[in-house]
N, CA, C and O of each residue as an XYZ file, in Angstrom:
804
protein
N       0.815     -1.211      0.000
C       0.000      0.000      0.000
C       0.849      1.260      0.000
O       0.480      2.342     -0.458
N       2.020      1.009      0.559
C       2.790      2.308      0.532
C       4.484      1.867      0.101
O       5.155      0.939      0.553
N       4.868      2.935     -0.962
C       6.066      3.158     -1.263
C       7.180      3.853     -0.645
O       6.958      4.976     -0.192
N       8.199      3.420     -0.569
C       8.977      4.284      0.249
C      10.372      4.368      0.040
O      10.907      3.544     -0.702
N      11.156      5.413      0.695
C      12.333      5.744     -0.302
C      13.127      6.366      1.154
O      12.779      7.190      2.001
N      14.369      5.514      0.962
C      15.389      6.133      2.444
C      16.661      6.728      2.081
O      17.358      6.274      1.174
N      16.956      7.695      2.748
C      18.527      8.633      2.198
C      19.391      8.219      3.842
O      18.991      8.476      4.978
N      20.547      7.575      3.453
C      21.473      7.070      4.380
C      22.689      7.842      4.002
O      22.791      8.541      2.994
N      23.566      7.654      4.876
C      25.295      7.889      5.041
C      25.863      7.198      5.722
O      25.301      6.423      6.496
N      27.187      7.317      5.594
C      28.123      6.794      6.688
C      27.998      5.299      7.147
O      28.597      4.808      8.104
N      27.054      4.603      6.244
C      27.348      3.126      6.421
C      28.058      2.201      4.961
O      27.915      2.331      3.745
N      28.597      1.561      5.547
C      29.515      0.298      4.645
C      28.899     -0.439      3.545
O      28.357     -1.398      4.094
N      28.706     -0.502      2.382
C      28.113     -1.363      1.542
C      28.733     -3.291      1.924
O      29.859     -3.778      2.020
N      27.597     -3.769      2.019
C      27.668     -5.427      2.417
C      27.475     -6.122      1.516
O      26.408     -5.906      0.941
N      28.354     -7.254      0.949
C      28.608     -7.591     -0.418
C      27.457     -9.322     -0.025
O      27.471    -10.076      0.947
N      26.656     -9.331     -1.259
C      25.784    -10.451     -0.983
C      25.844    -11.663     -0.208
O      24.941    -12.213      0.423
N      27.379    -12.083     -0.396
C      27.822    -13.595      0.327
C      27.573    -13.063      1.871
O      26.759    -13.730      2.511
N      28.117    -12.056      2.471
C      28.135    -11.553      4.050
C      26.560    -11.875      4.169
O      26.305    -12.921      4.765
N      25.480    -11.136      3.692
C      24.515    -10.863      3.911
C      23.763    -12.124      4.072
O      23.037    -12.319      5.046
N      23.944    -13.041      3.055
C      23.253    -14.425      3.279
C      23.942    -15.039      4.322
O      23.144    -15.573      5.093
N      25.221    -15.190      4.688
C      25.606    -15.740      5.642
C      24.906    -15.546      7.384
O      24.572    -16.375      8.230
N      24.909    -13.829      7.352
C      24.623    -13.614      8.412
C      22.850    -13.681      8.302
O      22.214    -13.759      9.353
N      22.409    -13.659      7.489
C      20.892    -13.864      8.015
C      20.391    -15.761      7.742
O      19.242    -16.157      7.939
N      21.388    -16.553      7.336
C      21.267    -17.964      7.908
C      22.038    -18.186      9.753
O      21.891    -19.137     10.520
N      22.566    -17.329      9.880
C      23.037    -17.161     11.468
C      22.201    -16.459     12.490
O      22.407    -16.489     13.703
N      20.889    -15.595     11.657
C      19.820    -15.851     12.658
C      20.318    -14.782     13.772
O      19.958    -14.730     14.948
N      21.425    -13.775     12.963
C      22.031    -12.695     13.829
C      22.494    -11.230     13.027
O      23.635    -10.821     12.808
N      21.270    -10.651     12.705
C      21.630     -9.502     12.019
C      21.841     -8.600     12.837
O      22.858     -7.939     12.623
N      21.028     -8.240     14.010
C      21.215     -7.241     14.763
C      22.462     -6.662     15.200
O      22.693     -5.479     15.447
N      23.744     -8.312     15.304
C      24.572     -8.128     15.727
C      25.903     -7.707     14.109
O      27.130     -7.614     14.067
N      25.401     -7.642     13.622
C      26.329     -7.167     11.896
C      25.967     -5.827     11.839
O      26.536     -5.046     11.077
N      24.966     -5.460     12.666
C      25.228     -4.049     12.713
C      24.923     -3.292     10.844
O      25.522     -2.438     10.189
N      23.185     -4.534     10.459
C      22.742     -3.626      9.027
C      22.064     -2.848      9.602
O      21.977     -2.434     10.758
N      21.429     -2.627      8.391
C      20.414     -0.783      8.568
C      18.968     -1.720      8.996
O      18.599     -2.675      8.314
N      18.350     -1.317     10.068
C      17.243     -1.324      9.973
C      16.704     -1.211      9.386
O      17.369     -0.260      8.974
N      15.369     -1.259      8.272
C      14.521     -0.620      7.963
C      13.249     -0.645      8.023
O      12.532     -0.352      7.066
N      12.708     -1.099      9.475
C      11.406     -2.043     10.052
C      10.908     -2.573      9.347
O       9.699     -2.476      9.559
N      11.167     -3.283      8.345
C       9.985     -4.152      7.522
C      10.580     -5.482      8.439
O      11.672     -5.442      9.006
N       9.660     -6.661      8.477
C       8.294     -6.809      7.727
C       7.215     -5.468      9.021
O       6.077     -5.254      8.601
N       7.486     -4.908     10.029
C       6.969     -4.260     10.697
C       5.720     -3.310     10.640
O       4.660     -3.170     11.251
N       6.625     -2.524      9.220
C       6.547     -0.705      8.999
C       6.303     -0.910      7.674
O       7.143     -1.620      7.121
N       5.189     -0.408      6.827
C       5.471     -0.003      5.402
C       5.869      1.759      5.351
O       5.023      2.635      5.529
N       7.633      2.068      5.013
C       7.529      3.470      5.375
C       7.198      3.848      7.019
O       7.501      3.094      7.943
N       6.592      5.021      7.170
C       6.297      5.326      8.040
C       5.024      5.150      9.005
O       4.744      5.773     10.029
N       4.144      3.802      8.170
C       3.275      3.217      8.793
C       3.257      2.225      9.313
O       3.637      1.476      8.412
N       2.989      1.290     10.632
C       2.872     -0.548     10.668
C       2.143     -1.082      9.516
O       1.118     -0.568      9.069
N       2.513     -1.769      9.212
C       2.271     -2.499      8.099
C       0.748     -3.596      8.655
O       0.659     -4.377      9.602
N      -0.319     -3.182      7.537
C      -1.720     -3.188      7.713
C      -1.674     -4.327      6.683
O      -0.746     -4.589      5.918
N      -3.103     -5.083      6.838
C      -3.876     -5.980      5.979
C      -5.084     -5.484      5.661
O      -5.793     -5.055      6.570
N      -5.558     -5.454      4.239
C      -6.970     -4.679      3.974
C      -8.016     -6.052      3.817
O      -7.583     -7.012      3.179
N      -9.295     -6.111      4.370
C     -10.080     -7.522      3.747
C     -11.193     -6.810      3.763
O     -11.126     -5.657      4.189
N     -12.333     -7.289      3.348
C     -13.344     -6.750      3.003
C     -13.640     -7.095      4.501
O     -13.131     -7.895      5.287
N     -15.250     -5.658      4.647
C     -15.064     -5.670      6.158
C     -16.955     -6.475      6.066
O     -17.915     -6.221      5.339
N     -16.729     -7.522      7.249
C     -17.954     -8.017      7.341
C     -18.917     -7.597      7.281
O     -19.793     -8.053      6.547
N     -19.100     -6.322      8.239
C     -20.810     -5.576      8.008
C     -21.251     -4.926      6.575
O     -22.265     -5.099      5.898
N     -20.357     -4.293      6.421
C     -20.693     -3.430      5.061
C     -19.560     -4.378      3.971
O     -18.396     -4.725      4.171
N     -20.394     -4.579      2.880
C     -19.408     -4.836      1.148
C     -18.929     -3.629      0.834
O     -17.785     -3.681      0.383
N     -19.592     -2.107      0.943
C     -18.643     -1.039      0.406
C     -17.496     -0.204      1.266
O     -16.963      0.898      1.142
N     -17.372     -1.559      2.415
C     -16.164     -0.603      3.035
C     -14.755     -2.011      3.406
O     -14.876     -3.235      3.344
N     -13.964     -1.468      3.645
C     -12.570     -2.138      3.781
C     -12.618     -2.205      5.505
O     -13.287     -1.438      6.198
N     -11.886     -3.131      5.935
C     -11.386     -3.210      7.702
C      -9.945     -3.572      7.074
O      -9.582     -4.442      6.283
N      -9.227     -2.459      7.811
C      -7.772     -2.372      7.668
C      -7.285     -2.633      9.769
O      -7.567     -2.079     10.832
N      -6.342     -3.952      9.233
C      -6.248     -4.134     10.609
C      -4.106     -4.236     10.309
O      -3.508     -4.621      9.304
N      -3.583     -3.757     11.536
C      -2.041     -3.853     12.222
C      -2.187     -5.606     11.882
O      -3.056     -6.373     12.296
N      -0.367     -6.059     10.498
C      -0.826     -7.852     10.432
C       0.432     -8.280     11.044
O       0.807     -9.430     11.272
N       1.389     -6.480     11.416
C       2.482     -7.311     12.389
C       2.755     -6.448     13.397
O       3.628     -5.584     13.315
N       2.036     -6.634     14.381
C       2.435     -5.521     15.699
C       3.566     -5.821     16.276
O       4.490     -5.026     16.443
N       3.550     -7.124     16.651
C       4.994     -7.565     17.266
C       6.743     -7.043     16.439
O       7.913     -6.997     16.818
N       6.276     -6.858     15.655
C       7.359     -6.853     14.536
C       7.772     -5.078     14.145
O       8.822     -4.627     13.688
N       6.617     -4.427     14.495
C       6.431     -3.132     14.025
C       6.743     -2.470     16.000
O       7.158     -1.318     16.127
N       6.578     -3.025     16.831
C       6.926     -2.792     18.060
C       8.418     -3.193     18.359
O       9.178     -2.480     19.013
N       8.703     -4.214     17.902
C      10.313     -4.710     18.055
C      11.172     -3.289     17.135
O      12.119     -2.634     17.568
N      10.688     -3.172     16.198
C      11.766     -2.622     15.150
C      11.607     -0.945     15.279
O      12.356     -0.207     14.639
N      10.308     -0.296     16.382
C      10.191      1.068     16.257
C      11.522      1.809     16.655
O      12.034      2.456     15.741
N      12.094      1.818     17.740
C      13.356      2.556     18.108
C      14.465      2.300     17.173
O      15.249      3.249     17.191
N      14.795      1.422     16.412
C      16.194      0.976     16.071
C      15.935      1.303     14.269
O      16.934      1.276     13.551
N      14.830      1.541     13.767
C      14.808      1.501     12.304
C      15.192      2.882     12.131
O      15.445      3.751     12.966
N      15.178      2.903     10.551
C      15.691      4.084     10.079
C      14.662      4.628      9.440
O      14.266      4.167      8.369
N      14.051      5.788     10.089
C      12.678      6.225      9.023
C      12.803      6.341      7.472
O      13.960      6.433      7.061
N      11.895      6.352      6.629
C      12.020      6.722      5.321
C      11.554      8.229      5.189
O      10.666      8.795      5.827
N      12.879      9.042      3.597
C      12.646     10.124      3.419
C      11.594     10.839      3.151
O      11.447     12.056      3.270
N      10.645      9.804      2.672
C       9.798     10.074      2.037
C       8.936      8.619      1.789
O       9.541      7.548      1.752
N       7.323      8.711      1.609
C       6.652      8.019      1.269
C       5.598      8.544      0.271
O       5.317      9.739      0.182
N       5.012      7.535     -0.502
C       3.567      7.726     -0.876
C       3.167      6.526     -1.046
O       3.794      5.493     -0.809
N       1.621      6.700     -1.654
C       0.555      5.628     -1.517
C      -0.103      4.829     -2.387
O      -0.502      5.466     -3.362
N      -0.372      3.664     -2.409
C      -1.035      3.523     -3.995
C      -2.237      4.005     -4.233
O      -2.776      3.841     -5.327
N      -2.787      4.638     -3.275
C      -4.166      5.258     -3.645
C      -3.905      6.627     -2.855
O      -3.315      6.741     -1.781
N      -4.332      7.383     -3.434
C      -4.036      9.044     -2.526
C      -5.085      9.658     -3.287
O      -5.313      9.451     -4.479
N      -5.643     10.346     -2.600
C      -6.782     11.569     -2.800
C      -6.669     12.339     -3.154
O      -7.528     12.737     -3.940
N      -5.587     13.110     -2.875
C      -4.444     14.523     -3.092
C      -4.747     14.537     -4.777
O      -4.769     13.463     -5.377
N      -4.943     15.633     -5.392
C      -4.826     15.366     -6.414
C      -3.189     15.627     -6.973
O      -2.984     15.389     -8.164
N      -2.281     16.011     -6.302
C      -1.467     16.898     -6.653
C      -0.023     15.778     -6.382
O       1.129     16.198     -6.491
N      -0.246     14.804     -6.140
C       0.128     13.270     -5.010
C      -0.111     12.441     -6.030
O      -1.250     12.170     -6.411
N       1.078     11.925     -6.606
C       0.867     10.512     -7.327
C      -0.209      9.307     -6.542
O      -0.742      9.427     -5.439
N      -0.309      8.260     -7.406
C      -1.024      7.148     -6.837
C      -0.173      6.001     -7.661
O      -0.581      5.500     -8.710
N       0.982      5.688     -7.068
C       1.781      4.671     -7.868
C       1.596      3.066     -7.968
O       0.858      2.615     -7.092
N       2.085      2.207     -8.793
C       2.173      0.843     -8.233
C       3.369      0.331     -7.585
O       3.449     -0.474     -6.657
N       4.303      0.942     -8.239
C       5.797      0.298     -7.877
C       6.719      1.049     -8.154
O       6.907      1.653     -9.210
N       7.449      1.042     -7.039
C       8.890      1.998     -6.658
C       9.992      1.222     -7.635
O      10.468      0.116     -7.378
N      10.294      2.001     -8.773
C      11.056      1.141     -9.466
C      12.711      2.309    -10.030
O      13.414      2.264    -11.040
N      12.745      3.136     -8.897
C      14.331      3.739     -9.327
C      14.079      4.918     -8.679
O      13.158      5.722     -8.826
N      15.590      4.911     -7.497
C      15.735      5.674     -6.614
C      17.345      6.660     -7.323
O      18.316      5.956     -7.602
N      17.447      8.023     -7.517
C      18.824      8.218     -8.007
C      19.038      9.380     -7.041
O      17.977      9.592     -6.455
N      20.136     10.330     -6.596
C      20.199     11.368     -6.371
C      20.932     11.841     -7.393
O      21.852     11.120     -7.780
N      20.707     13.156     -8.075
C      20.899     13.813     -8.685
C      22.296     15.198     -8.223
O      22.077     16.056     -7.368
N      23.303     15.123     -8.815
C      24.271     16.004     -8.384
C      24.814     16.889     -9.444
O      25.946     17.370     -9.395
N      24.092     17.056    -10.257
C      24.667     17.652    -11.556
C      24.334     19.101    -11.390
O      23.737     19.427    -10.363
N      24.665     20.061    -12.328
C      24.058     21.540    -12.471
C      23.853     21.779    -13.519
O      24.120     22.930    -13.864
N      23.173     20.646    -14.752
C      22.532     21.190    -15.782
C      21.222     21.610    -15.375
O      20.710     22.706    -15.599
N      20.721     20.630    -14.751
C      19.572     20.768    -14.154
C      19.164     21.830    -12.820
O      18.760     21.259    -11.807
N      19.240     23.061    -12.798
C      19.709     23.885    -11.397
C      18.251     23.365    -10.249
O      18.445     23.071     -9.070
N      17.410     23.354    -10.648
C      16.748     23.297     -9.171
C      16.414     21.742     -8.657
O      15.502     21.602     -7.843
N      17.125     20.617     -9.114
C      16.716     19.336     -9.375
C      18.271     18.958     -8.329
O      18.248     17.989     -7.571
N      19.513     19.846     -8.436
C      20.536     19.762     -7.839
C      20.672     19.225     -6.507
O      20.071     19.946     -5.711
N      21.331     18.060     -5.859
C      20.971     18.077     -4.384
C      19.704     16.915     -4.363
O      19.548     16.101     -3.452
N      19.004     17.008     -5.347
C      18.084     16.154     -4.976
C      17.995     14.414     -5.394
O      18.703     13.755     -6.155
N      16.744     13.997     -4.496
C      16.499     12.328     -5.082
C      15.667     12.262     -5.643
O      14.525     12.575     -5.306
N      16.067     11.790     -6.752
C      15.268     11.676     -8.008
C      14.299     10.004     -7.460
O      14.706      9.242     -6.583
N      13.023      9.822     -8.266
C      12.289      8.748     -8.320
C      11.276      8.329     -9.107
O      10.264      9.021     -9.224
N      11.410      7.212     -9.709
C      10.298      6.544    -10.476
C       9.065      5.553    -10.331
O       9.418      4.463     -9.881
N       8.331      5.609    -10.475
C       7.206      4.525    -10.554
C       6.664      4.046    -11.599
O       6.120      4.810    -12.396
N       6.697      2.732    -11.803
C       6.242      1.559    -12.481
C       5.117      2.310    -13.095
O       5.437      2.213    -14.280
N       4.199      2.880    -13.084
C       3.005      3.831    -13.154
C       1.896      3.754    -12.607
O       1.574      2.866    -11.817
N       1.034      4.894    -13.060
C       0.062      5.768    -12.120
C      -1.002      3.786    -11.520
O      -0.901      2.629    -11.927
N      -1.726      4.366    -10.608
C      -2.551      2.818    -10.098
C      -3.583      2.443    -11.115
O      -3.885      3.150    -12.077
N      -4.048      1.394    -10.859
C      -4.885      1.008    -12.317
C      -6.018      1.717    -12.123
O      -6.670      1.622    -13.163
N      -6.736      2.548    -11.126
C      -7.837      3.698    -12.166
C      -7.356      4.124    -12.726
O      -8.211      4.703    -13.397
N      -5.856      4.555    -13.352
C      -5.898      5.916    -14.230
C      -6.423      5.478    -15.836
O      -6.581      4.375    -16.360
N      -6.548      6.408    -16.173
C      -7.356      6.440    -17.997
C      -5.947      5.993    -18.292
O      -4.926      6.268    -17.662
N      -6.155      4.883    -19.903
C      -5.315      4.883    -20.304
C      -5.049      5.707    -21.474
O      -6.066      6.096    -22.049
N      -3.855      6.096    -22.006
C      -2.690      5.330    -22.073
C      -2.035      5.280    -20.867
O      -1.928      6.364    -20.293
N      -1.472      4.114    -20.218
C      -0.547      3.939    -18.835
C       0.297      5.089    -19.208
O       0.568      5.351    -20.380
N       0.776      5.884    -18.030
C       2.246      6.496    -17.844
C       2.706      6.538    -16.826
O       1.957      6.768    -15.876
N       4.349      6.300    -16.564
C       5.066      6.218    -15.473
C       5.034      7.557    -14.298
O       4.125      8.386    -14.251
N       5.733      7.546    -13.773
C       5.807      9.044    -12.728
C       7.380      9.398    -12.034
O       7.912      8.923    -11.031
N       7.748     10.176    -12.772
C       8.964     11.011    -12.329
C       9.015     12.031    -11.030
O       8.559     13.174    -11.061
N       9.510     11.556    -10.136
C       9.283     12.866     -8.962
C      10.611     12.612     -8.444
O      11.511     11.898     -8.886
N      10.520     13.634     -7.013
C      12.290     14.559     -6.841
C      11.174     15.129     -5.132
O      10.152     15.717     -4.777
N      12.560     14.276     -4.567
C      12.239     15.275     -2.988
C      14.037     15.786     -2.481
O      15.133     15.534     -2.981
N      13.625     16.553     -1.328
C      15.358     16.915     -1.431
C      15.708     15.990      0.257
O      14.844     16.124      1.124
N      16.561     15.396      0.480
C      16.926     15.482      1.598
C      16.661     16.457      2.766
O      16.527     17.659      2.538
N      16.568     15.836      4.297
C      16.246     17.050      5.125
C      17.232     16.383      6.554
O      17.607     15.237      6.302
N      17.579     16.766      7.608
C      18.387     16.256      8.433
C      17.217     16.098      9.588
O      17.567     15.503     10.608
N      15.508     16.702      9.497
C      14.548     16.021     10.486
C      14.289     15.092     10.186
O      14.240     14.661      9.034
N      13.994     14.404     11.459
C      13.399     12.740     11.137
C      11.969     12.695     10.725
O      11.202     11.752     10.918
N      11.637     14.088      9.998
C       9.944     14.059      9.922
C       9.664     13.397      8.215
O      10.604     13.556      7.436
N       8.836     12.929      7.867
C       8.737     12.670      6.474
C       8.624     13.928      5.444
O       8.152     15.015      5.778
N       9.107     13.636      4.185
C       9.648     14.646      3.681
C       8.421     15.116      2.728
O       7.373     14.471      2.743
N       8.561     16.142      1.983
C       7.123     16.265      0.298
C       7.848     16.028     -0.398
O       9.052     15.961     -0.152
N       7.126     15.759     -1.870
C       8.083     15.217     -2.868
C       6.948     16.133     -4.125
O       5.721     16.230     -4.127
N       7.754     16.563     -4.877
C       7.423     16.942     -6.286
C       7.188     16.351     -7.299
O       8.265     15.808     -7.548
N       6.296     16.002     -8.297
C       5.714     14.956     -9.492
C       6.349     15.921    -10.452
O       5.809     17.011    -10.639
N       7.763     15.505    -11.243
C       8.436     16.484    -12.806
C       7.313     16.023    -13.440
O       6.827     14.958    -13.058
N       6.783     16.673    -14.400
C       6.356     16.461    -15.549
C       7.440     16.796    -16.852
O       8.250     17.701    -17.051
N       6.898     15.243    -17.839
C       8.026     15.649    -18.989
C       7.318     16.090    -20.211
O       6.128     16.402    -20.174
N       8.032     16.122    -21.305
C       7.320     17.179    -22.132
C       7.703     16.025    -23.580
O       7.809     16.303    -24.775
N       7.809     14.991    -23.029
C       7.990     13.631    -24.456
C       6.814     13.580    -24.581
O       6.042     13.498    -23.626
N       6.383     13.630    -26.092
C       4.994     12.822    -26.466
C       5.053     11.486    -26.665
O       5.488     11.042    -27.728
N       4.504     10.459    -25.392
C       4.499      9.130    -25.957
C       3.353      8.857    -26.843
O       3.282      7.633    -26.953
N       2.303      9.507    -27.614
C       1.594      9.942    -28.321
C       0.621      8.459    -27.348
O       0.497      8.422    -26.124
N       0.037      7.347    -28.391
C      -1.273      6.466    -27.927
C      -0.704      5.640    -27.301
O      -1.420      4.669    -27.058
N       0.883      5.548    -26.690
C       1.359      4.227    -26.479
C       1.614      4.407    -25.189
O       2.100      5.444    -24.738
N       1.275      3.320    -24.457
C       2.009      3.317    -22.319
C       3.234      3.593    -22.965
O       3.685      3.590    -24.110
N       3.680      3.879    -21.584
C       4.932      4.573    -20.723
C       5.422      4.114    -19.571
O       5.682      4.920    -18.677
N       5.653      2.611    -19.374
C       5.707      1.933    -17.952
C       7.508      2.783    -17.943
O       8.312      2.892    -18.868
N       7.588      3.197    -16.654
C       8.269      3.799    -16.162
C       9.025      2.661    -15.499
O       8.503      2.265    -14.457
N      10.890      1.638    -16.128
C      10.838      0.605    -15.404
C      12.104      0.535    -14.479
O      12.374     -0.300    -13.615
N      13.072      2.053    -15.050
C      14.556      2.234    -14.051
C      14.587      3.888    -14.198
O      13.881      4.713    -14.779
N      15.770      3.937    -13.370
C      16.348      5.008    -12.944
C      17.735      5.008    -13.339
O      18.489      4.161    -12.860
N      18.061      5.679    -13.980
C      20.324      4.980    -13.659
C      20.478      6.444    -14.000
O      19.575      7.188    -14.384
N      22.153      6.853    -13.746
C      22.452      8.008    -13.331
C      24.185      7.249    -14.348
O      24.471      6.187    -14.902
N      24.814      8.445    -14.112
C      26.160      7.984    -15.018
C      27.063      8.011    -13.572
O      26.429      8.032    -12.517
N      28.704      8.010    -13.535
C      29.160      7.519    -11.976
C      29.589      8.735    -11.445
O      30.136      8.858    -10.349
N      29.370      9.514    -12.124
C      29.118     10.903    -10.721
C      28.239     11.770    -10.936
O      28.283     12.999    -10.980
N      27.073     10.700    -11.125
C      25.775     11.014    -11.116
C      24.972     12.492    -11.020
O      24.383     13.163    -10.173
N      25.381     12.566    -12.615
C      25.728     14.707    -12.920
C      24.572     14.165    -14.325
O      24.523     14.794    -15.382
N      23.932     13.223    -14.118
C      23.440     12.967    -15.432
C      22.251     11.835    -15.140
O      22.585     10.885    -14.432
N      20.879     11.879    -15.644
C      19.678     10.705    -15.467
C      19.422     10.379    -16.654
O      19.372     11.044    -17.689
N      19.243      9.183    -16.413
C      18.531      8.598    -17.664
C      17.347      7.562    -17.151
O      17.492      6.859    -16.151
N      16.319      7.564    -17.861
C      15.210      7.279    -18.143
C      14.579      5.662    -18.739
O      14.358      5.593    -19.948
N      14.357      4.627    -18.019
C      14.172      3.227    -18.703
C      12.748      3.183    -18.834
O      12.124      3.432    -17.802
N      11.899      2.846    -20.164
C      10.565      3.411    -20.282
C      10.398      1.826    -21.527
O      11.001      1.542    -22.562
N       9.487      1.252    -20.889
C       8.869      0.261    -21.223
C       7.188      0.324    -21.943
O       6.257      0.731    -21.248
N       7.043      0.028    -22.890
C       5.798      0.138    -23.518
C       4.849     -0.412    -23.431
O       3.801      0.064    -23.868
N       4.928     -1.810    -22.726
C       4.212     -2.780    -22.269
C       4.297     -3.290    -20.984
O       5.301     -2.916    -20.377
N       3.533     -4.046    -20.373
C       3.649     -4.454    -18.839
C       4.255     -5.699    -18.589
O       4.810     -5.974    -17.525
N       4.169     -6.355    -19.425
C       4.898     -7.892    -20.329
C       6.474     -7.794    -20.499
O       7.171     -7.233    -21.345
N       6.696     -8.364    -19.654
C       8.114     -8.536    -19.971
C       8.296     -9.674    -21.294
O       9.144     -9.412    -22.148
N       7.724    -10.542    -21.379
C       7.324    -10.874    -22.525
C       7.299    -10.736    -23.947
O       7.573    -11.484    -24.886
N       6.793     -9.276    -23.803
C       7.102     -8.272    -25.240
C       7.889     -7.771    -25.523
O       7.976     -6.681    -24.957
N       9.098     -8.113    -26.598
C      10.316     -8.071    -26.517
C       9.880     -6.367    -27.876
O       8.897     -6.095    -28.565
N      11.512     -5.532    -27.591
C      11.578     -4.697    -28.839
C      10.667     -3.565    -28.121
O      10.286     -2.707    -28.917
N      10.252     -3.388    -26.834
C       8.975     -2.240    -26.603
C       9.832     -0.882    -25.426
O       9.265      0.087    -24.920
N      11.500     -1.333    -25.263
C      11.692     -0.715    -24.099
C      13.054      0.243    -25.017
O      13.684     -0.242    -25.957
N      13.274      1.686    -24.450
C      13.697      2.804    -24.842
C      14.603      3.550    -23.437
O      14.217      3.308    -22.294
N      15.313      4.080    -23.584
C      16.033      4.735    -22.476
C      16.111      6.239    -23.092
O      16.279      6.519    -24.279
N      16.011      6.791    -22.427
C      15.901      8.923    -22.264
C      17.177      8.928    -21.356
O      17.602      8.208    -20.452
N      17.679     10.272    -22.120
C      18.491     10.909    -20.848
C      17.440     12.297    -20.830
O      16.836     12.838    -21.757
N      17.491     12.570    -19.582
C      16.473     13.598    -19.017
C      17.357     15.291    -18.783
O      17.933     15.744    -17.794
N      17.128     15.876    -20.157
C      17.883     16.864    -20.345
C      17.621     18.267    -19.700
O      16.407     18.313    -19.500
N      18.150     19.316    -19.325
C      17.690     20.565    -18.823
C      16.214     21.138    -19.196
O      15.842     22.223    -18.748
């Protein structure tokens, strides 16, 4: 139900073999990774189950499906910078399916984008009208532990009648530069449908 996106420092990148080792040892706490309360927390919420709610068919019962887990992990996790939702009201507030490319942006072609974390989504939730299109947005870092706002770029490509699954993020290695992975279909299946943008001033 909710997407979420974390800005860290000052910790060690852990190369896959460590990582499987220590979580068949049944001792992460003590390797000293990043928290990030899941299965607990989606983001900055405990992580809920939606079922249809017995009395009424037109309403949902959203119940806490790991308290224990979301109580163990509250002090020690690392909040996220930012969240959103797959359904949001806001009109102004994406409604995504999938968090599919996190970049920070350090370049100065782009001046007010500078400093910031760039992000993509798989695209808008399945009410939107089609043609599908992905969603480009940008929040900046903040040093409160409060959750952050985030900005929806709009781009100015005509994908004219065709989706726009929005499916990476990549940056060049001193990430002064974005580029754009844009899939035409939802099918991985459908070979010949996927295009890369670099995302110019």
């Amino acid at each position: 139900m909710v997407e979420s996106i974390f800005s860290f420092v000052n910790y060690r990148p852990i190369p896959v073999t460590q990582l499987v080792q220590s979580y068949l040892k049944s001792q992460p706490e003590k390797e000293k990774f990043i928290n990030f309360g899941w299965r607990g927390w989606e983001g900055d919420f405990p992580t809920s189950l939606i079922a249809n709610c017995s009395n009424s068919s037109t309403l949902n019962d959203i119940t806490t499906a790991y308290y224990n887990d979301a109580v163990k992990t509250s002090t020690q996790r690392i909040l996220p910078l930012v969240c959103y939702f797959h359904k949001d009201s806001q009109p102004d507030k994406l409604s995504g399916s999938a968090l599919t490319g996190v970049q920070p942006y350090m370049g100065n072609r782009i001046p007010d984008l500078t400093g910031s974390v760039v992000f993509t989504d798989f695209a808008q939730n399945e009410e939107s009208k089609p043609p599908v299109r992905g969603v480009l947005a940008y929040t900046r870092p903040t040093r409160s532990c409060k959750l952050n706002d985030f900005s929806i770029i709009e781009t100015d490509y005509n994908f004219g009648s065709e989706s726009s699954y929005y499916v990476c993020l990549g940056t060049n290695m001193n990430q002064t530069r974005l580029y754009l992975g844009v899939y035409g279909s939802f099918k991985v299946t459908d070979l010949n449908k996927g295009t890369i943008f670099e995302i110019p001033p």
